[in-house]
């Protein structure tokens, strides 16, 4: 029996241009507004090896998305009492405000650190 050769390794992807890196970092940050955790996770997993900027900003947006999901879960549990509705609105407003701020900074090529974030992904 002859051994089959291993499949060829995938060619490394070219590095992202500066404008593309800013675009994908912006999409990851803005995506947290409507799709917390999902949008930055997709952007970070696909483009992290092609740009250090997307890698660092993607991790930051991913950590913010995790924090948002925790906030939404806690507010959903507390929805039985009125405080849950108020907390859900507060979490959404924070997602909107900080998501827009981060997207604007990332679009300019600047880093953004979200306040109130649990940093799970380092």
PDB file of C-alpha atoms in Angstrom:
ATOM      1  CA  UNK A   1       0.000   0.000   0.000  1.00  0.00           C
ATOM      2  CA  UNK A   2       1.336   3.368  -0.881  1.00  0.00           C
ATOM      3  CA  UNK A   3       0.727   6.340   1.320  1.00  0.00           C
ATOM      4  CA  UNK A   4      -1.126   9.214  -0.156  1.00  0.00           C
ATOM      5  CA  UNK A   5       0.691  12.487   0.163  1.00  0.00           C
ATOM      6  CA  UNK A   6      -0.810  15.029   2.554  1.00  0.00           C
ATOM      7  CA  UNK A   7      -2.926  17.707   0.950  1.00  0.00           C
ATOM      8  CA  UNK A   8      -1.018  20.855   0.123  1.00  0.00           C
ATOM      9  CA  UNK A   9      -1.092  23.522   2.770  1.00  0.00           C
ATOM     10  CA  UNK A  10      -3.234  26.507   1.997  1.00  0.00           C
ATOM     11  CA  UNK A  11      -1.273  29.447   0.742  1.00  0.00           C
ATOM     12  CA  UNK A  12      -1.017  32.222   3.293  1.00  0.00           C
ATOM     13  CA  UNK A  13      -3.419  35.039   2.655  1.00  0.00           C
ATOM     14  CA  UNK A  14      -1.943  38.410   1.751  1.00  0.00           C
ATOM     15  CA  UNK A  15      -1.971  41.115   4.375  1.00  0.00           C
ATOM     16  CA  UNK A  16      -4.911  43.497   4.327  1.00  0.00           C
ATOM     17  CA  UNK A  17      -4.414  47.002   3.052  1.00  0.00           C
ATOM     18  CA  UNK A  18      -4.797  49.784   5.587  1.00  0.00           C
ATOM     19  CA  UNK A  19      -8.215  50.772   4.256  1.00  0.00           C
ATOM     20  CA  UNK A  20      -9.447  47.155   4.299  1.00  0.00           C
ATOM     21  CA  UNK A  21      -8.180  46.663   7.854  1.00  0.00           C
ATOM     22  CA  UNK A  22     -10.027  49.800   8.958  1.00  0.00           C
ATOM     23  CA  UNK A  23     -13.184  48.637   7.163  1.00  0.00           C
ATOM     24  CA  UNK A  24     -13.248  45.192   8.799  1.00  0.00           C
ATOM     25  CA  UNK A  25     -12.444  46.588  12.241  1.00  0.00           C
ATOM     26  CA  UNK A  26     -15.285  49.074  11.770  1.00  0.00           C
ATOM     27  CA  UNK A  27     -17.690  46.318  10.714  1.00  0.00           C
ATOM     28  CA  UNK A  28     -16.792  44.242  13.755  1.00  0.00           C
ATOM     29  CA  UNK A  29     -17.374  47.151  16.114  1.00  0.00           C
ATOM     30  CA  UNK A  30     -20.589  48.346  14.480  1.00  0.00           C
ATOM     31  CA  UNK A  31     -21.864  44.791  14.181  1.00  0.00           C
ATOM     32  CA  UNK A  32     -22.092  44.572  17.960  1.00  0.00           C
ATOM     33  CA  UNK A  33     -25.071  46.930  17.864  1.00  0.00           C
ATOM     34  CA  UNK A  34     -27.431  44.446  16.216  1.00  0.00           C
ATOM     35  CA  UNK A  35     -25.499  41.170  16.394  1.00  0.00           C
ATOM     36  CA  UNK A  36     -23.461  41.248  19.599  1.00  0.00           C
ATOM     37  CA  UNK A  37     -20.770  38.607  19.762  1.00  0.00           C
ATOM     38  CA  UNK A  38     -21.580  37.153  16.327  1.00  0.00           C
ATOM     39  CA  UNK A  39     -20.400  39.986  14.052  1.00  0.00           C
ATOM     40  CA  UNK A  40     -17.060  40.645  15.780  1.00  0.00           C
ATOM     41  CA  UNK A  41     -16.393  36.908  16.124  1.00  0.00           C
ATOM     42  CA  UNK A  42     -16.802  36.359  12.388  1.00  0.00           C
ATOM     43  CA  UNK A  43     -14.631  39.362  11.493  1.00  0.00           C
ATOM     44  CA  UNK A  44     -11.939  38.417  14.002  1.00  0.00           C
ATOM     45  CA  UNK A  45     -11.777  34.742  13.014  1.00  0.00           C
ATOM     46  CA  UNK A  46     -11.540  35.499   9.298  1.00  0.00           C
ATOM     47  CA  UNK A  47      -9.146  38.459   9.289  1.00  0.00           C
ATOM     48  CA  UNK A  48      -7.065  38.250  12.493  1.00  0.00           C
ATOM     49  CA  UNK A  49      -4.059  36.696  10.774  1.00  0.00           C
ATOM     50  CA  UNK A  50      -4.066  39.220   7.948  1.00  0.00           C
ATOM     51  CA  UNK A  51      -3.892  42.408  10.022  1.00  0.00           C
ATOM     52  CA  UNK A  52      -2.639  43.200  13.511  1.00  0.00           C
ATOM     53  CA  UNK A  53      -5.100  46.103  13.663  1.00  0.00           C
ATOM     54  CA  UNK A  54      -8.076  43.835  12.918  1.00  0.00           C
ATOM     55  CA  UNK A  55      -6.708  41.288  15.395  1.00  0.00           C
ATOM     56  CA  UNK A  56      -6.460  43.750  18.289  1.00  0.00           C
ATOM     57  CA  UNK A  57      -9.687  45.634  17.520  1.00  0.00           C
ATOM     58  CA  UNK A  58     -11.517  42.387  16.787  1.00  0.00           C
ATOM     59  CA  UNK A  59     -10.570  41.008  20.200  1.00  0.00           C
ATOM     60  CA  UNK A  60     -11.707  44.231  21.841  1.00  0.00           C
ATOM     61  CA  UNK A  61     -15.048  44.158  19.985  1.00  0.00           C
ATOM     62  CA  UNK A  62     -15.436  40.448  20.766  1.00  0.00           C
ATOM     63  CA  UNK A  63     -14.914  41.090  24.476  1.00  0.00           C
ATOM     64  CA  UNK A  64     -17.489  43.895  24.334  1.00  0.00           C
ATOM     65  CA  UNK A  65     -19.890  41.551  22.538  1.00  0.00           C
ATOM     66  CA  UNK A  66     -19.462  38.932  25.285  1.00  0.00           C
ATOM     67  CA  UNK A  67     -20.138  41.617  27.900  1.00  0.00           C
ATOM     68  CA  UNK A  68     -23.266  42.708  26.019  1.00  0.00           C
ATOM     69  CA  UNK A  69     -24.585  39.158  25.788  1.00  0.00           C
ATOM     70  CA  UNK A  70     -24.068  38.724  29.545  1.00  0.00           C
ATOM     71  CA  UNK A  71     -25.976  41.983  30.097  1.00  0.00           C
ATOM     72  CA  UNK A  72     -28.819  40.869  27.833  1.00  0.00           C
ATOM     73  CA  UNK A  73     -29.043  37.482  29.579  1.00  0.00           C
ATOM     74  CA  UNK A  74     -29.156  39.074  33.033  1.00  0.00           C
ATOM     75  CA  UNK A  75     -31.772  41.604  31.918  1.00  0.00           C
ATOM     76  CA  UNK A  76     -33.844  38.837  30.310  1.00  0.00           C
ATOM     77  CA  UNK A  77     -33.805  36.856  33.551  1.00  0.00           C
ATOM     78  CA  UNK A  78     -34.853  39.978  35.466  1.00  0.00           C
ATOM     79  CA  UNK A  79     -37.605  40.719  32.926  1.00  0.00           C
ATOM     80  CA  UNK A  80     -40.049  39.073  35.339  1.00  0.00           C
ATOM     81  CA  UNK A  81     -39.714  42.170  37.443  1.00  0.00           C
ATOM     82  CA  UNK A  82     -39.751  45.612  35.856  1.00  0.00           C
ATOM     83  CA  UNK A  83     -36.022  46.201  36.385  1.00  0.00           C
ATOM     84  CA  UNK A  84     -35.259  43.760  33.573  1.00  0.00           C
ATOM     85  CA  UNK A  85     -36.962  45.965  30.978  1.00  0.00           C
ATOM     86  CA  UNK A  86     -35.059  49.017  32.150  1.00  0.00           C
ATOM     87  CA  UNK A  87     -31.778  47.096  32.228  1.00  0.00           C
ATOM     88  CA  UNK A  88     -32.357  45.730  28.713  1.00  0.00           C
ATOM     89  CA  UNK A  89     -32.868  49.281  27.393  1.00  0.00           C
ATOM     90  CA  UNK A  90     -29.725  50.466  29.193  1.00  0.00           C
ATOM     91  CA  UNK A  91     -27.661  47.628  27.701  1.00  0.00           C
ATOM     92  CA  UNK A  92     -28.988  48.434  24.214  1.00  0.00           C
ATOM     93  CA  UNK A  93     -28.189  52.141  24.611  1.00  0.00           C
ATOM     94  CA  UNK A  94     -24.663  51.285  25.764  1.00  0.00           C
ATOM     95  CA  UNK A  95     -24.254  48.954  22.772  1.00  0.00           C
ATOM     96  CA  UNK A  96     -25.434  51.707  20.440  1.00  0.00           C
ATOM     97  CA  UNK A  97     -23.329  54.527  21.893  1.00  0.00           C
ATOM     98  CA  UNK A  98     -20.089  52.585  22.374  1.00  0.00           C
ATOM     99  CA  UNK A  99     -20.555  50.720  19.088  1.00  0.00           C
ATOM    100  CA  UNK A 100     -20.805  53.980  17.160  1.00  0.00           C
ATOM    101  CA  UNK A 101     -17.833  55.476  19.017  1.00  0.00           C
ATOM    102  CA  UNK A 102     -15.700  52.399  18.345  1.00  0.00           C
ATOM    103  CA  UNK A 103     -16.718  52.242  14.681  1.00  0.00           C
ATOM    104  CA  UNK A 104     -15.826  55.910  14.185  1.00  0.00           C
ATOM    105  CA  UNK A 105     -12.424  55.475  15.836  1.00  0.00           C
ATOM    106  CA  UNK A 106     -11.691  52.260  13.916  1.00  0.00           C
ATOM    107  CA  UNK A 107     -12.669  53.907  10.646  1.00  0.00           C
ATOM    108  CA  UNK A 108     -10.009  56.553  11.321  1.00  0.00           C
ATOM    109  CA  UNK A 109      -7.462  53.804  12.049  1.00  0.00           C
ATOM    110  CA  UNK A 110      -7.435  54.463  15.797  1.00  0.00           C
ATOM    111  CA  UNK A 111      -7.820  51.921  18.582  1.00  0.00           C
ATOM    112  CA  UNK A 112     -10.815  51.989  20.913  1.00  0.00           C
ATOM    113  CA  UNK A 113     -11.094  50.537  24.400  1.00  0.00           C
ATOM    114  CA  UNK A 114     -14.648  49.843  25.503  1.00  0.00           C
ATOM    115  CA  UNK A 115     -15.438  50.806  29.100  1.00  0.00           C
ATOM    116  CA  UNK A 116     -17.158  48.291  31.388  1.00  0.00           C
ATOM    117  CA  UNK A 117     -15.737  45.344  29.425  1.00  0.00           C
ATOM    118  CA  UNK A 118     -14.803  41.927  30.738  1.00  0.00           C
ATOM    119  CA  UNK A 119     -11.698  40.933  28.809  1.00  0.00           C
ATOM    120  CA  UNK A 120     -12.080  37.198  28.225  1.00  0.00           C
ATOM    121  CA  UNK A 121     -10.144  37.010  24.929  1.00  0.00           C
ATOM    122  CA  UNK A 122      -6.606  38.273  25.370  1.00  0.00           C
TER     123      UNK A 122
END
